[in-house]
Short mmCIF file of C-alpha atoms and ligand atoms in Angstrom, two decimals:
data_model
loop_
_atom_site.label_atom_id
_atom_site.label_comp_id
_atom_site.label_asym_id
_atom_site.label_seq_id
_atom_site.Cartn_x
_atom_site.Cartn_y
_atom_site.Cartn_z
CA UNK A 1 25.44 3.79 7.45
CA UNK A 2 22.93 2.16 5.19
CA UNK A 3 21.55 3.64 2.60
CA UNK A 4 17.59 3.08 0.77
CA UNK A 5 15.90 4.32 -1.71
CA UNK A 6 12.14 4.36 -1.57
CA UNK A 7 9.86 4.87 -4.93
CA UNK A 8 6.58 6.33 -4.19
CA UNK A 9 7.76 8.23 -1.12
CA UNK A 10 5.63 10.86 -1.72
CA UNK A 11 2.60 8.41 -1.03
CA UNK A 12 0.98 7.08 1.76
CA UNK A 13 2.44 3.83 2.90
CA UNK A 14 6.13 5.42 1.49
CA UNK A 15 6.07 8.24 3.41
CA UNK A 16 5.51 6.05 6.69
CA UNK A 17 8.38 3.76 5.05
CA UNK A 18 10.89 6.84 4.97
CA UNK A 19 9.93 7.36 8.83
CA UNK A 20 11.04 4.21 9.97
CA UNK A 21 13.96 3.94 7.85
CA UNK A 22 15.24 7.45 9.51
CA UNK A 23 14.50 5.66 12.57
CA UNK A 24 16.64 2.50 11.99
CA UNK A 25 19.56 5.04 11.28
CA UNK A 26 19.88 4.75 6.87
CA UNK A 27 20.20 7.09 4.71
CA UNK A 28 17.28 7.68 2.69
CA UNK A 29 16.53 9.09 -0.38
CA UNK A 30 12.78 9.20 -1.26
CA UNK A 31 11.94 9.48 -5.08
CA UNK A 32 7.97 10.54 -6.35
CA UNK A 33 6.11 12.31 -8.92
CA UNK A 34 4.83 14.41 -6.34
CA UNK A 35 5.90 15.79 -3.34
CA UNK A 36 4.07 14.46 0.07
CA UNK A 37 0.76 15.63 0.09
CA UNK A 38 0.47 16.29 4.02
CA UNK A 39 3.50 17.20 5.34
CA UNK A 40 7.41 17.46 4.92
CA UNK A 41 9.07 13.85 3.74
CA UNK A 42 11.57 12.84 6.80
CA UNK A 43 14.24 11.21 3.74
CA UNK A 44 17.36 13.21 3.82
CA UNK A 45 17.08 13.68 0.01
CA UNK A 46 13.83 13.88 -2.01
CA UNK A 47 14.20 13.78 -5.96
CA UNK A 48 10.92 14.60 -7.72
CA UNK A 49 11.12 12.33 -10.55
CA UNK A 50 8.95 10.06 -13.03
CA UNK A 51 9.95 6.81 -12.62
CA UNK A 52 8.02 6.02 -16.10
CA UNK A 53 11.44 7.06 -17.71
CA UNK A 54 14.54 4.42 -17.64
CA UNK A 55 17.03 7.28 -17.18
CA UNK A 56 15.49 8.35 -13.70
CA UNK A 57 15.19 4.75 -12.80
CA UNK A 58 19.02 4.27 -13.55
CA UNK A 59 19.70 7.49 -11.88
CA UNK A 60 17.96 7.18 -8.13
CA UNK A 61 19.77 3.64 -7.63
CA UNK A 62 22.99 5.40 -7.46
CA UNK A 63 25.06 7.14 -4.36
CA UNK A 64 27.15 10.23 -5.00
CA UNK A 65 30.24 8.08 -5.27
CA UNK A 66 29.13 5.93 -7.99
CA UNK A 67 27.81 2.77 -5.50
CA UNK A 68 24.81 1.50 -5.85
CA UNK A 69 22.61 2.13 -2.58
CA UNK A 70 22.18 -1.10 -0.22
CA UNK A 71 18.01 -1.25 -0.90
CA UNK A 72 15.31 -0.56 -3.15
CA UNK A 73 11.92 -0.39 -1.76
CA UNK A 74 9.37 0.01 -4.76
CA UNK A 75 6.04 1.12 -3.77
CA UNK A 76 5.53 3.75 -6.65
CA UNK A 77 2.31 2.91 -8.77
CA UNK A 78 -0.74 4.17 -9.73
CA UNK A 79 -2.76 3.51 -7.53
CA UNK A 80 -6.15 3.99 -5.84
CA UNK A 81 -9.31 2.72 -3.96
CA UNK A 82 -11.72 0.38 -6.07
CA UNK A 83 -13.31 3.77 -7.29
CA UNK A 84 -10.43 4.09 -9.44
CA UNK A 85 -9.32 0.70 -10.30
CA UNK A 86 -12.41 0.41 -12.13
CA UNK A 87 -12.17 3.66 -13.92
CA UNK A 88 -8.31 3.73 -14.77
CA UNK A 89 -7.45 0.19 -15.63
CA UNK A 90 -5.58 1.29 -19.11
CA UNK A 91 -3.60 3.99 -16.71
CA UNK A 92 -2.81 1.58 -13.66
CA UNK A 93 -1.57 -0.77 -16.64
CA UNK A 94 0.76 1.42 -18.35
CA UNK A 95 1.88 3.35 -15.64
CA UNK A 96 2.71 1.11 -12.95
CA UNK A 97 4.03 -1.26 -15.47
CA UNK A 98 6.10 0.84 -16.60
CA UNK A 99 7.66 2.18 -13.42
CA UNK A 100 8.00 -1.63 -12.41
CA UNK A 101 9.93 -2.56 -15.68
CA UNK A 102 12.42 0.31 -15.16
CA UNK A 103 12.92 0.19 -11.42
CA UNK A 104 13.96 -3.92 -11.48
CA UNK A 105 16.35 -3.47 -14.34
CA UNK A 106 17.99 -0.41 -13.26
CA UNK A 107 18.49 -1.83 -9.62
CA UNK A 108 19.53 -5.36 -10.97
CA UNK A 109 21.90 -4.10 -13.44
CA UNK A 110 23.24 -0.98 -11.09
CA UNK A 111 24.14 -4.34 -8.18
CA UNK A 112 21.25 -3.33 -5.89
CA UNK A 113 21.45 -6.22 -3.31
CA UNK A 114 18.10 -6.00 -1.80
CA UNK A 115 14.98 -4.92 -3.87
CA UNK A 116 10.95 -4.80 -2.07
CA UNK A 117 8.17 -4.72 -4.61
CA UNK A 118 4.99 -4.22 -3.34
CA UNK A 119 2.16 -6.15 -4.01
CA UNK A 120 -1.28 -7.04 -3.37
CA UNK A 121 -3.84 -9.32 -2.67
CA UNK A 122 -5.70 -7.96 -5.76
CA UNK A 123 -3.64 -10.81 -7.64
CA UNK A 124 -6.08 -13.20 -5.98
CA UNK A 125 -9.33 -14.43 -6.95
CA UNK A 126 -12.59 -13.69 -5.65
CA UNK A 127 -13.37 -15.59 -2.56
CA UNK A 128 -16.48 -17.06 -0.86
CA UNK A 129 -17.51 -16.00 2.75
CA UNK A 130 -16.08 -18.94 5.00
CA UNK A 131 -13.75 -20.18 2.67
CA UNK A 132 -10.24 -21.59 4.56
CA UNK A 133 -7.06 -18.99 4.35
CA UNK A 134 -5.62 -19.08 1.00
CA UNK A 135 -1.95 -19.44 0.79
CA UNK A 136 0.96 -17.50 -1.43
CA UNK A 137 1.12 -20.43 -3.69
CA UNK A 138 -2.59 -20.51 -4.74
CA UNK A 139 -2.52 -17.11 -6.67
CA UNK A 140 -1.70 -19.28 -9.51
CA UNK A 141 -3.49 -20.24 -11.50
CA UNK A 142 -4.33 -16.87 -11.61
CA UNK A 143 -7.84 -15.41 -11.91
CA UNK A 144 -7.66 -11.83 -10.55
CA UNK A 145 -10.31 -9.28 -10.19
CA UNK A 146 -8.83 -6.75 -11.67
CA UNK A 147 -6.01 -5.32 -14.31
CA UNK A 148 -4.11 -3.84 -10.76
CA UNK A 149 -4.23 -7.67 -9.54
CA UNK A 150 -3.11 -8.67 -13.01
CA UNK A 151 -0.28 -5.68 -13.51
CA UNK A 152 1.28 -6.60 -9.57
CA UNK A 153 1.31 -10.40 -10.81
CA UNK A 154 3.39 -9.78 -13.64
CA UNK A 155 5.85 -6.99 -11.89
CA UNK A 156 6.51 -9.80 -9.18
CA UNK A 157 7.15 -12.58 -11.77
CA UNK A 158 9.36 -9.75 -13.60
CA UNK A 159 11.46 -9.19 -10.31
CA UNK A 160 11.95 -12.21 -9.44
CA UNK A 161 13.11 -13.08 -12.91
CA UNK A 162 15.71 -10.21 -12.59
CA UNK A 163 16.53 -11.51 -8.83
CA UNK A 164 17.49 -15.50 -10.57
CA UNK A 165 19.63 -13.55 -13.76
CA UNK A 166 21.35 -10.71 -11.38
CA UNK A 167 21.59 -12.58 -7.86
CA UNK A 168 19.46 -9.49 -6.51
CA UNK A 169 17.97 -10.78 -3.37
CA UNK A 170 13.89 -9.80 -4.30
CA UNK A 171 11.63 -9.82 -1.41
CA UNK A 172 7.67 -9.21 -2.40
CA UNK A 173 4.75 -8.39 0.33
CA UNK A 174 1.14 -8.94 -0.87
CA UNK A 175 -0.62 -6.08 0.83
CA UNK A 176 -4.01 -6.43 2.05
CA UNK A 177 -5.89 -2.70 2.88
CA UNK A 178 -3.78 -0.30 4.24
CA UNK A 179 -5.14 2.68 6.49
CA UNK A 180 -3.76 5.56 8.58
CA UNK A 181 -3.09 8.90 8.78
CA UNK A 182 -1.40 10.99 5.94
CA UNK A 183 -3.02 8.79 3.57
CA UNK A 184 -5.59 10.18 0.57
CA UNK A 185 -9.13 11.02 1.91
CA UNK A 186 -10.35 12.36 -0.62
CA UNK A 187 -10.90 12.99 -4.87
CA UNK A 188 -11.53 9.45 -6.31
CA UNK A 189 -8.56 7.52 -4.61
CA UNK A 190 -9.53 7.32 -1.38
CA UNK A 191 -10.09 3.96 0.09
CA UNK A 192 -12.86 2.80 2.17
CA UNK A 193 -11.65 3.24 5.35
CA UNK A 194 -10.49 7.09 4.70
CA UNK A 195 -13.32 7.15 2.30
CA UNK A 196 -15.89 5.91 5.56
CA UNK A 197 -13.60 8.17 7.86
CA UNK A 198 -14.29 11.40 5.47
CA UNK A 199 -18.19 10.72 5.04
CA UNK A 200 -18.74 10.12 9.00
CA UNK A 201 -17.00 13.22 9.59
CA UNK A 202 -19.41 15.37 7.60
CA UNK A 203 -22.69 13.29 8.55
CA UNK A 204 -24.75 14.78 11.12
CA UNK A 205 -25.17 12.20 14.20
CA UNK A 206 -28.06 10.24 13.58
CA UNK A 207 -27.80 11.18 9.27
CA UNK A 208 -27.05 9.05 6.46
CA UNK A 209 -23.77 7.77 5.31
CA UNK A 210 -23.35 6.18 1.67
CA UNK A 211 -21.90 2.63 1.04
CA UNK A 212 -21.40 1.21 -1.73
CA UNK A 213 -23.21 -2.28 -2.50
CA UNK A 214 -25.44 -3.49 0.34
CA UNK A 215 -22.38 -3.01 3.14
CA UNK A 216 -21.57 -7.22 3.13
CA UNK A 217 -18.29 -7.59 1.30
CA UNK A 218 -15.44 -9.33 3.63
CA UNK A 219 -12.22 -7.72 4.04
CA UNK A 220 -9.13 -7.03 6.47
CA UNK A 221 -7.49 -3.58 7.00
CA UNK A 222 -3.97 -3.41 8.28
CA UNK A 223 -3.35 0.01 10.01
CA UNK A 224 0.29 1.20 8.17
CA UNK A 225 2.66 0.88 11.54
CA UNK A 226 1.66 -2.66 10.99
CA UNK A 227 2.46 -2.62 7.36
CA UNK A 228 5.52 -0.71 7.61
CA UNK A 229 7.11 -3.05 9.88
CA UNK A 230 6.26 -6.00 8.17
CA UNK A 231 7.97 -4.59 4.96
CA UNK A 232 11.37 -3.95 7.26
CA UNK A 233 11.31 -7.77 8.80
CA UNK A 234 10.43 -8.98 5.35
CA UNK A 235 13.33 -7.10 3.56
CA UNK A 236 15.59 -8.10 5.99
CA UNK A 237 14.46 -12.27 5.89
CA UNK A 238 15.79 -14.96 3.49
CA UNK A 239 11.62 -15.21 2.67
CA UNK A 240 11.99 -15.73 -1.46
CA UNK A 241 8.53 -15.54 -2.86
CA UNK A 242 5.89 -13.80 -2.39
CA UNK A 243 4.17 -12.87 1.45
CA UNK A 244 0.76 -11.98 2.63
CA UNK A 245 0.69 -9.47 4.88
CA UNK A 246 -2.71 -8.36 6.58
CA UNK A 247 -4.58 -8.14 9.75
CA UNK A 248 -6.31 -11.22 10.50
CA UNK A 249 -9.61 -9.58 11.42
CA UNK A 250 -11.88 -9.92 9.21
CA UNK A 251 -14.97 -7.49 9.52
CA UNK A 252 -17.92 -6.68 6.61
CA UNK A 253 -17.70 -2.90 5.43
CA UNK A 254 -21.27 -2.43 7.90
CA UNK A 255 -19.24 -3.52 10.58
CA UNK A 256 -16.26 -0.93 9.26
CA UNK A 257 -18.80 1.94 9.30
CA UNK A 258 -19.78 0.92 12.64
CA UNK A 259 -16.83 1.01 14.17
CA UNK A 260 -15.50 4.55 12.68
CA UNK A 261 -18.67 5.99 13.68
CA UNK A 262 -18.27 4.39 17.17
CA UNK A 263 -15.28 6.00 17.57
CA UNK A 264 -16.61 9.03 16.16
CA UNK A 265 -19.27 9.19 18.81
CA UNK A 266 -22.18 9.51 15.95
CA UNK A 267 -24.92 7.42 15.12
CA UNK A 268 -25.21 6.99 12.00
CA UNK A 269 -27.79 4.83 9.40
CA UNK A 270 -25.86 3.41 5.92
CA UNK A 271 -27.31 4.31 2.76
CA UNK A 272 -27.02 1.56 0.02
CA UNK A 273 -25.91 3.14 -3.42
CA UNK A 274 -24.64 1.65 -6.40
CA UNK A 275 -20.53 1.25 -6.69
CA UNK A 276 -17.85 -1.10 -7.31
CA UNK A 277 -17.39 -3.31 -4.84
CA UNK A 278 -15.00 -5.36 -5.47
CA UNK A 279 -14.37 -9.40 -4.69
CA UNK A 280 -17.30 -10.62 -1.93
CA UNK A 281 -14.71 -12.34 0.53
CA UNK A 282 -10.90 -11.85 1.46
CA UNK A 283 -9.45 -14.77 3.94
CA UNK A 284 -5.00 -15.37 3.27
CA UNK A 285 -2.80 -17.18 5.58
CA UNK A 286 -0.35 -15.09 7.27
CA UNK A 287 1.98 -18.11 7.89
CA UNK A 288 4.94 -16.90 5.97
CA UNK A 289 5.51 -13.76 7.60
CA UNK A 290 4.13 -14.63 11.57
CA UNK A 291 7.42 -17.29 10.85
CA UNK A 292 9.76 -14.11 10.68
CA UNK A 293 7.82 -12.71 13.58
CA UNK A 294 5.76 -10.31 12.38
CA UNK A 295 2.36 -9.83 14.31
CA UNK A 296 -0.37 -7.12 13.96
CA UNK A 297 -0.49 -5.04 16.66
CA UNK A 298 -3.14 -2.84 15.58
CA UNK A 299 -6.49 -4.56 15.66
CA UNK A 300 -9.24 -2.32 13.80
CA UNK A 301 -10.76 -0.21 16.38
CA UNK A 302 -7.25 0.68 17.66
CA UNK A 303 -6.28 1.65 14.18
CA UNK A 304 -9.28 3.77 13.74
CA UNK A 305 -8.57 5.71 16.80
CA UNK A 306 -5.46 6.82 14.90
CA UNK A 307 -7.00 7.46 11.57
CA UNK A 308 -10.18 9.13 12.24
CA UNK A 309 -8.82 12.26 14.00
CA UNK A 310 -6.22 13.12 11.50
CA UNK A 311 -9.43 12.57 8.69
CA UNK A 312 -11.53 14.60 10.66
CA UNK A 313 -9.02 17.76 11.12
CA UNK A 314 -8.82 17.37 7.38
CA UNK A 315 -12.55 17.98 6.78
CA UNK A 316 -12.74 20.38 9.36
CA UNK A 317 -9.81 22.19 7.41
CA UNK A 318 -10.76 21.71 4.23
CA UNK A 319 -14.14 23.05 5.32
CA UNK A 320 -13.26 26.05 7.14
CA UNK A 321 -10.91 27.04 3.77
CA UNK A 322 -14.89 26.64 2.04
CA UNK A 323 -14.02 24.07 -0.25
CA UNK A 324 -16.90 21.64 -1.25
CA UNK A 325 -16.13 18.03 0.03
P1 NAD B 401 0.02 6.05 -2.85
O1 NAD B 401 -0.76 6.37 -4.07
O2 NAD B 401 -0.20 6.89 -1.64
O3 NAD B 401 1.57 6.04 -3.19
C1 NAD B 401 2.08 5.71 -4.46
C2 NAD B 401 3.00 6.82 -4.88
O4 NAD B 401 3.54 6.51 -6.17
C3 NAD B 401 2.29 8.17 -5.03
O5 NAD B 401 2.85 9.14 -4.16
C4 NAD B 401 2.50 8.54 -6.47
O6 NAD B 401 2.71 9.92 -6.71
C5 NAD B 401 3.74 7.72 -6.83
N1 NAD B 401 3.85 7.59 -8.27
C6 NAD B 401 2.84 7.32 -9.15
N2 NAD B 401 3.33 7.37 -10.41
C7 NAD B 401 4.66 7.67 -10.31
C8 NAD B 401 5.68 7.88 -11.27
N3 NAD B 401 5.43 7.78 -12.58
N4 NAD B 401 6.92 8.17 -10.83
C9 NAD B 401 7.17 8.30 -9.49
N5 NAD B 401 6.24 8.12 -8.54
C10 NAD B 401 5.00 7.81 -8.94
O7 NAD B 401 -0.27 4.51 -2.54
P2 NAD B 401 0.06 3.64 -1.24
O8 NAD B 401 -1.23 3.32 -0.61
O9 NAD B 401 1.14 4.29 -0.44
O10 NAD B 401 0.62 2.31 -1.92
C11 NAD B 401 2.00 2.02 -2.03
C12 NAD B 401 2.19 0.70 -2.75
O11 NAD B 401 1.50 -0.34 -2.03
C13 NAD B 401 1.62 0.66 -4.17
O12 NAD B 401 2.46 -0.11 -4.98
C14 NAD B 401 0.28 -0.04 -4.00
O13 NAD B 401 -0.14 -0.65 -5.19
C15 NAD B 401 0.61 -1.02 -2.90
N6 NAD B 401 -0.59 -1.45 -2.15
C16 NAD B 401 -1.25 -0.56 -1.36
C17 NAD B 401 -2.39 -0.96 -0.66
C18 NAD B 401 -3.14 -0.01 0.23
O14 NAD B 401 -4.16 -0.42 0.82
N7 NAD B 401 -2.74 1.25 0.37
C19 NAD B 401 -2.84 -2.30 -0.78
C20 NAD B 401 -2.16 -3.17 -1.61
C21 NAD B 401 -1.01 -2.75 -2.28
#
């Protein structure tokens, strides 16, 4: 049987990792800070652990027998929407730095064959609307928006150093959004399509909803069945280097609002207020990972359908319990 470890299985997009492991038939042990937020982890073992510290690094890579396990899939950071990359750059710096520095040399050195980092398409620069797809290659020279763009640029130079001294085969997706159920909705981490999800669930049809900026800023959201299996075919690939993986639609966050309220069956009107936005435009070429055979399957008003019920039974929840939302 194989065996993986996940970091940050206690999160969204690890949690939905785990699942599909299970359903490949590994072993997996899932390691966090937290337990999952929404409901109970599927790994067979779950060690609540901060991978900050080398010694808990150097611990999860192991089996009971003294092997090291057959993957490492690191998705552990701190981490949230733009709300909090803006507000907690020192934090998303030291922490997620930190937790990348320990997790590559413990897995290198322990013989981990196969290591994941995940990335982001935060480690490119701004784009202009109508720009042509922007390849792997053209992150550098770098110009990021953002210490998160900056910190993932460095942890994937950092594994794939460790990958050239310790013949670990590294294999790095650049995420673009992410969205689904089980994922944070709420308290300052949200993104903007839970975040969107959460505020047309509480707006009366016909009311307001808030957006931050004026609603035009370009990006793609890749629903997390998507994401998940492009992690597995990537993992599994002789892809070295980094890989873009993302939805190729391409919609403006008015026409995001539109389409969660659409499948809300509200009206609603968007209410400009001020916020950080972000980069203006998002357009990367998917060529690297459509050659392993990856496709989206999920276009965005399919991936809604699956997101905006779960965020809604959330607010009803949390409503009916009386907390404030
Ligand atoms: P998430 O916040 O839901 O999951 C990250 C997990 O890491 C959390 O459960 C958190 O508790 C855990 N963690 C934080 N500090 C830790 C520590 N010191 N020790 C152990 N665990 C710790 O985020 P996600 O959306 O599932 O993202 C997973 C990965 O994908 C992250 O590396 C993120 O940067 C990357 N990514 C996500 C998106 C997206 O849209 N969700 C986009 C680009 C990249």
């Amino acid at each position: 049987m194989r065996t993986a470890v996940v970091c940050g299985a206690g999160g969204f997009i690890g949690g939905h990792l785990v699942e599909r492991l299970k359903r490949e038939g590994y072993w997996v042990r899932g390691v966090d800070i937290k337990r999952p937020e929404f409901r109970r982890s599927a790994a067979d073992e779950f060690l609540k652990l901060d991978l900050r510290m080398p010694r808990n690094c150097a611990r999860v890579v192991y089996l009971l027998d003294g092997r090291p396990v057959d993957e490492v899939y690191q998705l552990a950071a701190d981490m949230g929407g733009m709300g909090f990359i803006h507000s907690a750059e020192c934090e998303i710096m030291h922490n997620s730095m930190l937790i990348n520095v320990h997790m590559t040399d413990a897995a290198a050195r322990a013989g981990v064959p196969r290591y994941f980092f995940s990335s982001s398409v935060c480690v490119y620069r701004d784009m202009k609307p109508g720009e042509p797809e922007m390849r792997e290659e053209e992150a550098i020279p770098a110009h990021p928006d953002n210490e998160y763009g900056w910190e993932k640029l460095y942890s994937e130079r950092m594994a794939q150093a460790y990958g050239r001294r310790f013949g670990m085969k590294v294999r790095i997706a650049r995420f673009q959004n992410c969205y689904g159920p089980y994922g944070t909705w709420r308290g300052g981490r949200e993104k903007a399509p839970a975040a969107l999800c959460r505020k047309v669930a509480l707006a009366a049809d016909g009311g307001e909803v808030e957006i931050w900026g004026d609603g035009s800023a370009v990006r793609s959201y890749t629903y997390v069945d998507d994401m998940v299996d492009g992690i597995f075919r990537l993992m599994h690939s002789d892809l070295e280097g980094a890989v873009n993986i993302g939805c190729p639609q391409y919609v403006t966050v008015l026409e995001l609002l539109e389409c969660i309220a659409s499948v809300a069956g509200k009206k609603v009107v968007p209410k400009s207020v001020p916020g950080p936005v972000g980069v203006q435009s998002r357009n990367f070429s998917n060529e690297r990972i459509y050659s392993i055979g990856w496709r989206s399957q999920f276009d965005l008003r399919r991936g809604i359908e699956q997101t905006y019920p779960w965020i809604a039974e959330q607010v009803r929840l949390a409503l009916r319990r009386g907390e404030t939302l």
